Amino acid sequence: MDRNEILNLTALELAQRIREQKVTSEEAVRAVFENIDEHEYKIHAYLDFWKEESLEKAREIDEMIANRAFQEGSSDLPLLGVPVAIKDNLLLSGKKMTCGSKMLQDFVAPYSATCVEKLEKAGAIIIGKTNMDEFGMGASTEHSFFGATLNPKDPTRVPGGSSGGSAAAVAYGGAFAALGTDTGGSIRQPATFCGLVGLRPTYGSVSRHGLTAFASSMDVAGPITRGTRDAAALFNIVIGPDEKDQTSVSAPKVDLEKMESYDLSGKRIAIPKQLISDGTEENREAMSRAVEFCRENKALVEEIDMPILDYAVAIYYILSSAEASADLSRYDGIRYGYRASGAEDITELYRKTRTEGFGKEVKRRILLGNYVLSSEHFNDCYRQAERARNMLKKAFDEVFTKYDLILCPTAPGEAPLLGEIDKDPLSTYIADLCTVPASLAGLPAVSLPLSSSEKALPVGIQFIGPRFGEQEILGASRFLEKGGQK
Ligand code: GLN
């Protein structure tokens, strides 16, 4: 197979070809690194990658396959020999983990995150760490201490964020799949802007052990891939309870065969009107095409009213910033990470370290978090937001007693131009409207591309399901991707 043929495969297709010895893992790794050589200097998707080590691993795998050390079709190794990237807030033992921050510029991971370990056990070759908004705070990957990532579909634009590096790497063929993390949309939104599939799994289904906290009650790792089948496969690999994360739970795997035979016929789909109020022409058009498609395939599609969603962005920014300010208090210049020099006493050391180590957006969140947690504002801000979050969860529970799925856009518009976001941070927060509701309620959600023409920038739509509803949302996503049941 030549390089282009290899690069056109999905992760699962590649694993199969490698197992059948139609292509070697070494060839796949080489193909990906040729692409990295070609695009990386323009796009800057990666913060670190390791070519020789990856090739070495690939050769070992190829040798084992040649020696028939793996059983034919072994289901334990669904990603055998496949080059995969991970976001740089996930620990990989012995490698740097910076979270896109000066604070952790020289931090080397002492162990691997559970989800990363699971990927490796499934045979994947982790080839590098991808760029991100500092500590996951942002929606453009411009808030990285190491510089912005550009959108491979249009380099004058952002790839989205905060997992923008993961999305950009997969989009330009610098990896066959990637892990991102999603607190308030950071898997789904960059997947949309780069024309990919992004899955936010049910909160708790993927262990957070080794995922650096932004807002612990919402953080979850998940896949960014070229298609729904890959997303389902990666989901199946990374899920599962973990004694190192007390919030992790056992979640049902997605049955890929069942997913293929999914049919929208008879499904009840709700569209919350609060999530479609504004948006660009392209987005509205994508939504109407999705609705039309669902109706043509005999699904019942209804617009519903969820008034609490008007408050979702406010609730999200109060709670996530409160949690962030607590989660980030550990960066004090003493235990690990950056330490400022020239401080006269301990208080000054804290202040200087945090002033120099954190970027603008992170400081904004810490300030907001401390404000809402302060004794004067705790009751009217933090407590109120918590109550409102519970109301929002209940509103979703109620919707899922009547409907199988929620359909909405992933983002109100296409990828913004570079530099646009910094001019008005508040409107960027507001643009998270479509992604934060599922995050607050701990629900699974998948974003899939639905562009109309080759020239237009990618746009995407999103299916949200009830807790552990991955089979349902991925079934619907696959059904749309295939253009219906043929
Ligand atoms: N854009 C959102 C924020 O800035 C989401 C970030 C995320 O999911 N990590 O908080």
Coordinates of C-alpha atoms and ligand atoms in Angstrom, one line a residue:
M1 CA 0.0 0.0 0.0
D2 CA 1.3 3.5 -0.7
R3 CA 1.3 6.3 1.8
N4 CA -2.0 7.8 0.6
E5 CA -3.8 4.5 0.7
I6 CA -2.5 3.9 4.2
L7 CA -3.4 7.4 5.4
N8 CA -7.0 7.0 4.0
L9 CA -7.7 4.1 6.3
T10 CA -9.5 4.5 9.6
A11 CA -7.8 3.3 12.7
L12 CA -9.8 0.1 12.8
E13 CA -9.2 -0.6 9.1
L14 CA -5.5 0.0 9.6
A15 CA -5.3 -2.4 12.6
Q16 CA -7.0 -5.1 10.4
R17 CA -4.7 -4.6 7.5
I18 CA -1.7 -4.8 9.9
R19 CA -3.0 -8.0 11.4
E20 CA -3.5 -9.4 7.9
Q21 CA 0.0 -8.3 7.0
K22 CA -1.2 -6.2 4.1
V23 CA 0.6 -3.3 5.5
T24 CA 3.2 -3.2 8.4
S25 CA 2.8 -1.1 11.5
E26 CA 6.3 0.4 10.6
E27 CA 4.9 1.6 7.2
A28 CA 1.9 3.2 9.0
V29 CA 4.2 4.9 11.5
R30 CA 6.5 6.1 8.7
A31 CA 3.5 7.4 6.7
V32 CA 2.3 9.4 9.7
F33 CA 5.7 10.9 10.4
E34 CA 6.1 11.9 6.8
N35 CA 2.9 13.8 7.2
I36 CA 4.1 15.3 10.4
D37 CA 7.3 16.4 8.6
E38 CA 5.2 18.0 6.0
H39 CA 2.5 19.8 8.1
E40 CA 3.7 20.2 11.6
Y41 CA 5.8 23.3 11.1
K42 CA 2.7 25.1 9.8
I43 CA 0.0 23.5 12.0
H44 CA 1.7 22.9 15.3
A45 CA -0.6 20.1 16.5
Y46 CA 2.1 18.5 18.7
L47 CA 4.0 19.5 21.7
D48 CA 6.2 16.4 21.6
F49 CA 6.5 13.3 19.5
W50 CA 9.0 10.5 19.3
K51 CA 9.7 9.0 15.9
E52 CA 12.5 6.5 16.5
E53 CA 10.8 5.0 19.6
S54 CA 7.5 4.7 17.7
L55 CA 9.2 2.9 14.8
E56 CA 11.0 0.6 17.2
K57 CA 7.6 -0.4 18.8
A58 CA 6.1 -0.8 15.3
R59 CA 8.9 -3.2 14.3
E60 CA 8.4 -5.2 17.4
I61 CA 4.7 -5.5 16.7
D62 CA 5.3 -6.5 13.0
E63 CA 7.8 -9.1 14.2
M64 CA 5.3 -10.6 16.6
I65 CA 2.6 -10.7 13.9
A66 CA 5.0 -12.3 11.5
N67 CA 5.8 -14.9 14.2
R68 CA 2.1 -15.4 14.7
A69 CA 2.5 -14.4 18.3
F70 CA -1.0 -12.8 18.2
Q71 CA -4.1 -14.8 17.5
E72 CA -5.8 -14.1 14.2
G73 CA -8.5 -11.5 14.8
S74 CA -7.5 -11.1 18.4
S75 CA -10.2 -8.9 19.9
D76 CA -8.0 -7.9 22.8
L77 CA -5.8 -5.8 20.5
P78 CA -8.2 -3.8 18.4
L79 CA -5.6 -1.1 17.7
L80 CA -2.6 -3.3 17.2
G81 CA 0.2 -1.3 15.6
V82 CA -1.9 1.9 15.1
P83 CA -0.2 5.3 15.7
V84 CA -2.3 7.4 18.1
A85 CA -1.8 10.8 19.7
I86 CA -2.9 11.9 23.2
K87 CA -3.6 15.3 24.6
D88 CA -0.9 16.8 26.8
N89 CA -3.0 16.8 30.0
L90 CA -2.8 13.0 30.0
L91 CA 0.1 11.3 31.7
L92 CA 2.4 9.0 29.8
S93 CA 5.1 7.5 32.0
G94 CA 8.5 9.0 31.3
K95 CA 7.2 11.7 28.9
K96 CA 6.7 15.4 29.6
M97 CA 3.2 16.5 30.4
T98 CA 2.8 20.2 30.2
C99 CA -0.9 20.9 30.0
G100 CA 0.1 23.7 27.6
S101 CA 1.4 25.6 30.6
K102 CA 4.7 27.2 31.6
M103 CA 3.8 25.9 35.1
L104 CA 4.5 22.3 34.0
Q105 CA 7.0 23.0 31.2
D106 CA 9.5 20.5 32.6
F107 CA 7.2 18.1 34.3
V108 CA 7.9 14.4 33.5
A109 CA 5.1 12.0 34.2
P110 CA 6.0 9.4 36.8
Y111 CA 3.2 7.0 35.7
S112 CA 0.6 6.7 32.9
A113 CA -3.0 7.6 33.0
T114 CA -5.3 4.6 33.2
C115 CA -7.0 5.4 29.8
V116 CA -3.5 5.8 28.2
E117 CA -2.4 2.5 29.7
K118 CA -5.5 0.9 28.3
L119 CA -4.8 2.3 24.8
E120 CA -1.3 0.8 24.9
K121 CA -2.7 -2.5 26.1
A122 CA -5.0 -2.5 23.1
G123 CA -1.9 -2.4 20.9
A124 CA -1.9 1.3 20.0
I125 CA 1.4 3.1 19.6
I126 CA 1.3 6.4 21.3
I127 CA 3.4 8.6 19.1
G128 CA 3.1 12.1 20.7
K129 CA 1.4 14.6 22.9
T130 CA -0.8 17.2 21.4
N131 CA -1.2 20.9 22.0
M132 CA -4.0 22.4 24.1
D133 CA -5.4 25.5 25.7
E134 CA -3.6 25.9 29.0
F135 CA -5.1 23.4 31.5
G136 CA -8.0 22.9 29.1
M137 CA -9.3 26.4 29.5
G138 CA -10.4 27.7 26.1
A139 CA -12.0 26.9 22.9
S140 CA -9.3 27.7 20.3
T141 CA -5.9 26.2 21.4
E142 CA -4.6 29.7 21.2
H143 CA -4.2 29.8 25.0
S144 CA -1.2 27.5 25.0
F145 CA 2.0 28.7 26.5
F146 CA 3.7 27.0 23.5
G147 CA 1.8 28.9 20.8
A148 CA -1.4 28.3 18.9
T149 CA -2.4 25.3 16.8
L150 CA -3.8 26.1 13.4
N151 CA -6.8 24.5 11.7
P152 CA -5.5 22.1 8.9
K153 CA -8.8 22.8 6.9
D154 CA -8.0 26.5 6.9
P155 CA -4.8 27.7 8.6
T156 CA -6.1 31.2 9.0
R157 CA -8.5 29.7 11.5
V158 CA -8.3 28.1 14.9
P159 CA -8.9 24.3 15.2
G160 CA -11.1 24.8 18.2
G161 CA -10.2 23.8 21.7
S162 CA -9.1 22.9 24.1
S163 CA -8.2 19.6 22.5
G164 CA -7.3 21.4 19.3
G165 CA -3.9 19.7 18.9
S166 CA -5.5 16.3 19.0
A167 CA -8.1 17.3 16.4
A168 CA -5.6 19.0 14.1
A169 CA -3.2 16.0 14.2
V170 CA -6.0 13.6 13.2
A171 CA -7.3 16.0 10.5
Y172 CA -4.0 16.4 8.7
G173 CA -3.1 12.7 9.0
G174 CA -0.5 13.1 11.8
A175 CA -2.3 10.3 13.7
F176 CA -5.0 7.8 13.0
A177 CA -7.0 8.8 16.1
A178 CA -6.4 10.8 19.3
L179 CA -7.6 11.2 22.8
G180 CA -8.8 14.5 23.9
T181 CA -10.5 15.6 27.1
D182 CA -13.9 17.3 27.5
T183 CA -14.9 19.4 30.4
G184 CA -17.3 21.7 28.6
G185 CA -17.0 20.7 25.0
S186 CA -13.3 20.3 24.4
I187 CA -13.6 17.1 22.4
R188 CA -16.7 17.9 20.5
Q189 CA -16.0 21.4 19.4
P190 CA -12.5 20.9 17.9
A191 CA -13.7 17.7 16.3
T192 CA -16.4 19.8 14.6
F193 CA -14.1 22.6 13.5
C194 CA -11.7 20.0 12.0
G195 CA -14.4 17.8 10.3
L196 CA -14.0 14.8 12.6
V197 CA -16.1 12.7 15.0
G198 CA -15.6 13.5 18.7
L199 CA -17.2 11.6 21.6
R200 CA -17.7 12.8 25.1
P201 CA -18.4 9.6 27.1
T202 CA -20.7 9.5 30.1
Y203 CA -19.0 11.1 33.1
G204 CA -17.3 8.4 35.2
S205 CA -17.2 5.8 32.4
V206 CA -13.5 6.6 31.8
S207 CA -11.1 6.8 34.7
R208 CA -9.7 10.3 35.4
H209 CA -6.6 8.8 37.0
G210 CA -3.7 10.5 35.3
L211 CA -5.9 13.2 33.6
T212 CA -4.8 16.6 35.0
A213 CA -7.8 18.2 36.6
F214 CA -9.5 21.3 35.2
A215 CA -13.0 20.8 36.8
S216 CA -13.1 17.4 38.3
S217 CA -16.9 17.0 38.3
M218 CA -17.0 17.3 34.5
D219 CA -13.6 16.2 33.1
V220 CA -13.7 13.1 30.9
A221 CA -11.3 11.7 28.3
G222 CA -12.6 10.5 25.0
P223 CA -11.8 9.9 21.3
I224 CA -11.4 12.2 18.3
T225 CA -11.5 10.1 15.2
R226 CA -12.2 10.1 11.5
G227 CA -15.4 8.1 11.9
T228 CA -18.0 6.8 14.3
R229 CA -16.7 3.2 14.3
D230 CA -13.2 4.3 15.4
A231 CA -14.8 6.5 18.2
A232 CA -16.8 3.4 19.4
A233 CA -13.7 1.2 19.3
L234 CA -11.6 3.7 21.3
F235 CA -14.5 4.2 23.8
N236 CA -14.7 0.4 24.3
I237 CA -11.0 0.4 25.1
V238 CA -10.7 3.3 27.5
I239 CA -13.8 2.7 29.7
G240 CA -14.1 0.8 32.9
P241 CA -14.0 1.2 36.6
D242 CA -10.7 2.0 38.2
E243 CA -9.8 1.7 41.9
K244 CA -7.6 4.8 41.4
D245 CA -10.6 7.0 40.6
Q246 CA -13.5 6.7 43.0
T247 CA -15.9 8.4 40.6
S248 CA -15.2 5.8 37.9
V249 CA -18.0 3.3 37.1
S250 CA -18.6 0.3 35.0
A251 CA -20.2 1.3 31.7
P252 CA -21.6 -1.0 28.9
K253 CA -19.5 -1.4 25.8
V254 CA -20.8 -0.4 22.4
D255 CA -21.6 -3.4 20.3
L256 CA -20.2 -2.4 16.9
E257 CA -22.4 -4.9 14.9
K258 CA -25.5 -3.6 16.6
M259 CA -24.3 -0.1 15.9
E260 CA -24.1 -0.9 12.1
S261 CA -27.7 -2.2 12.1
Y262 CA -29.1 0.8 14.0
D263 CA -32.1 2.4 12.4
L264 CA -33.6 5.8 13.1
S265 CA -37.0 4.6 12.2
G266 CA -39.4 5.1 15.1
K267 CA -36.9 7.0 17.2
R268 CA -38.0 10.0 19.1
I269 CA -35.7 13.0 18.7
A270 CA -35.9 16.2 20.7
I271 CA -34.4 19.5 19.6
P272 CA -34.2 22.0 22.5
K273 CA -35.1 25.3 21.0
Q274 CA -32.7 27.2 23.3
L275 CA -29.8 25.5 21.5
I276 CA -30.8 26.5 18.0
S277 CA -31.7 30.2 18.6
D278 CA -28.6 31.7 16.9
G279 CA -26.0 30.4 14.7
T280 CA -24.6 31.0 11.2
E281 CA -26.3 30.2 8.0
E282 CA -24.1 27.1 7.5
N283 CA -25.0 25.8 10.9
R284 CA -28.7 26.3 10.4
E285 CA -28.5 24.7 7.1
A286 CA -26.6 21.7 8.6
M287 CA -29.3 21.3 11.3
S288 CA -32.1 21.4 8.8
R289 CA -30.5 18.8 6.7
A290 CA -30.0 16.6 9.7
V291 CA -33.7 17.1 10.7
E292 CA -34.9 16.4 7.2
F293 CA -32.7 13.2 7.1
C294 CA -34.1 12.0 10.4
R295 CA -37.7 12.6 9.3
E296 CA -37.1 10.9 5.9
N297 CA -35.9 7.9 7.8
K298 CA -39.1 7.9 9.9
A299 CA -37.9 9.4 13.1
L300 CA -40.1 11.7 15.0
V301 CA -38.4 15.0 15.4
E302 CA -39.8 17.6 17.7
E303 CA -38.7 21.0 19.0
I304 CA -38.9 21.2 22.8
D305 CA -38.6 23.9 25.4
M306 CA -35.9 23.6 28.1
P307 CA -35.8 27.0 29.7
I308 CA -33.1 26.0 32.1
L309 CA -30.7 25.9 29.2
D310 CA -30.7 29.6 29.0
Y311 CA -28.6 29.5 32.2
A312 CA -26.3 26.6 31.1
V313 CA -23.3 28.8 30.2
A314 CA -23.5 30.8 33.4
I315 CA -23.8 27.6 35.5
Y316 CA -20.9 26.1 33.7
Y317 CA -18.5 29.0 34.1
I318 CA -19.4 29.5 37.8
L319 CA -18.9 25.8 38.7
S320 CA -16.0 25.0 36.4
S321 CA -14.1 28.1 37.5
A322 CA -14.8 27.3 41.1
E323 CA -13.4 23.8 40.7
A324 CA -10.5 25.1 38.6
S325 CA -9.4 27.6 41.3
A326 CA -9.4 24.7 43.8
D327 CA -7.8 22.1 41.5
L328 CA -5.1 24.6 40.5
S329 CA -4.2 25.6 44.0
R330 CA -1.6 22.8 44.1
Y331 CA 0.7 24.7 41.7
D332 CA 2.5 26.6 44.4
G333 CA 6.1 26.4 43.3
I334 CA 7.0 24.0 46.1
R335 CA 6.0 20.5 45.3
Y336 CA 6.5 20.3 41.5
G337 CA 6.3 22.4 38.4
Y338 CA 7.6 25.9 37.8
R339 CA 9.2 27.8 40.7
A340 CA 9.9 31.6 40.4
S341 CA 13.3 32.8 41.5
G342 CA 14.2 35.7 43.7
A343 CA 11.3 35.5 46.2
E344 CA 12.0 36.8 49.7
D345 CA 9.5 34.8 51.6
I346 CA 7.0 32.0 51.1
T347 CA 4.1 34.3 50.3
E348 CA 6.1 36.1 47.6
L349 CA 7.2 32.7 46.3
Y350 CA 3.6 31.6 45.8
R351 CA 2.6 34.9 44.2
K352 CA 5.6 35.2 41.9
T353 CA 5.3 31.5 40.8
R354 CA 1.6 31.7 40.0
T355 CA 2.0 35.2 38.4
E356 CA 4.7 34.0 36.1
G357 CA 3.6 30.4 35.6
F358 CA 0.0 30.8 34.6
G359 CA -1.3 32.5 31.5
K360 CA -4.1 35.1 31.1
E361 CA -7.0 32.8 30.6
V362 CA -6.1 30.6 33.5
K363 CA -5.8 33.6 35.8
R364 CA -9.2 34.8 34.6
R365 CA -10.7 31.5 35.7
I366 CA -8.9 31.5 39.0
L367 CA -10.2 35.0 39.8
L368 CA -13.7 34.1 38.8
G369 CA -13.5 30.9 40.8
N370 CA -12.2 32.6 43.9
Y371 CA -14.9 35.2 43.6
V372 CA -17.8 32.7 43.4
L373 CA -16.3 30.7 46.3
S374 CA -15.7 33.8 48.5
S375 CA -17.7 34.0 51.7
E376 CA -19.6 37.0 50.3
H377 CA -20.7 35.3 47.1
F378 CA -20.7 31.6 47.9
N379 CA -24.5 31.5 48.6
D380 CA -25.7 33.7 45.8
C381 CA -23.2 32.3 43.1
Y382 CA -21.8 28.9 43.8
R383 CA -24.7 27.4 45.7
Q384 CA -27.2 28.8 43.2
A385 CA -25.3 27.4 40.3
E386 CA -25.2 24.0 42.0
R387 CA -29.0 24.1 42.5
A388 CA -29.4 25.2 38.9
R389 CA -27.2 22.3 37.8
N390 CA -29.5 19.9 39.6
M391 CA -32.5 21.4 37.9
L392 CA -30.7 21.0 34.5
K393 CA -30.0 17.4 35.2
K394 CA -33.6 16.8 36.1
A395 CA -34.8 18.6 33.0
F396 CA -32.7 16.2 30.9
D397 CA -34.0 13.1 32.8
E398 CA -37.5 14.3 32.1
V399 CA -36.7 14.7 28.3
F400 CA -35.2 11.2 28.2
T401 CA -38.4 9.7 29.5
K402 CA -40.1 10.8 26.3
Y403 CA -37.3 10.9 23.8
D404 CA -34.4 8.6 22.7
L405 CA -32.0 11.3 21.6
I406 CA -31.4 15.0 21.6
L407 CA -30.2 16.6 18.4
C408 CA -28.5 20.0 18.3
P409 CA -25.6 21.9 16.7
T410 CA -22.1 21.4 18.2
A411 CA -21.2 25.0 17.9
P412 CA -23.1 28.1 16.8
G413 CA -20.7 28.8 14.0
E414 CA -17.7 27.6 12.1
A415 CA -14.1 27.9 13.3
P416 CA -13.2 31.5 14.1
L417 CA -10.2 33.3 12.6
L418 CA -7.0 33.3 14.6
G419 CA -6.9 36.1 17.1
E420 CA -10.7 36.7 17.0
I421 CA -11.4 35.1 20.3
D422 CA -9.0 37.2 22.3
K423 CA -10.9 40.3 21.4
D424 CA -14.0 39.2 23.3
P425 CA -13.6 36.3 25.8
L426 CA -17.2 36.6 26.9
S427 CA -18.7 35.8 23.5
T428 CA -16.4 32.8 23.3
Y429 CA -17.9 31.6 26.6
I430 CA -21.3 32.1 25.2
A431 CA -20.4 30.1 22.1
D432 CA -20.1 27.0 24.4
L433 CA -23.8 27.0 24.8
C434 CA -24.4 23.8 22.8
T435 CA -21.7 21.7 24.5
V436 CA -21.9 22.6 28.2
P437 CA -25.4 21.2 28.9
A438 CA -24.3 17.6 28.4
S439 CA -21.1 18.3 30.4
L440 CA -23.1 19.7 33.4
A441 CA -25.5 16.7 33.3
G442 CA -22.7 14.1 32.9
L443 CA -24.3 12.9 29.7
P444 CA -22.7 11.3 26.6
A445 CA -22.6 13.3 23.4
V446 CA -21.1 12.8 20.0
S447 CA -20.3 15.4 17.4
L448 CA -20.2 14.4 13.8
P449 CA -19.3 16.4 10.7
L450 CA -22.1 17.3 8.3
S451 CA -20.6 19.7 5.8
S452 CA -22.5 20.4 2.6
S453 CA -19.7 21.0 0.1
E454 CA -16.0 20.3 -0.1
K455 CA -15.2 24.0 0.0
A456 CA -17.1 25.0 3.0
L457 CA -15.5 24.9 6.4
P458 CA -16.6 21.8 8.4
V459 CA -19.7 22.1 10.5
G460 CA -21.1 19.5 12.8
I461 CA -24.1 18.3 14.7
Q462 CA -24.4 16.6 18.0
F463 CA -26.4 13.8 19.5
I464 CA -26.8 13.8 23.2
G465 CA -28.1 10.6 25.0
P466 CA -29.1 9.5 28.5
R467 CA -26.3 8.3 30.8
F468 CA -24.6 5.3 29.3
G469 CA -26.5 5.9 26.1
E470 CA -23.4 5.6 23.9
Q471 CA -24.9 2.7 22.0
E472 CA -27.8 4.9 21.0
I473 CA -25.9 8.1 20.1
L474 CA -23.2 6.3 18.2
G475 CA -25.8 4.2 16.4
A476 CA -27.5 7.4 15.3
S477 CA -24.1 9.0 14.4
R478 CA -23.1 6.0 12.3
F479 CA -26.6 5.9 10.6
L480 CA -26.1 9.5 9.5
E481 CA -22.6 9.0 8.5
K482 CA -23.6 6.1 6.2
G483 CA -26.5 8.1 4.8
G484 CA -29.1 5.7 6.2
Q485 CA -29.6 1.9 6.3
K486 CA -28.6 0.5 2.9
Ligands
GLN1 N1 -14.5 26.0 26.2 C1 -14.7 25.5 27.5 C2 -13.9 26.2 28.5 O1 -13.1 27.0 28.1 C3 -14.5 24.0 27.5 C4 -13.2 23.6 27.9 C5 -13.0 22.1 28.1 O2 -13.9 21.3 27.8 N2 -11.9 21.7 28.6 O3 -14.1 26.0 29.6

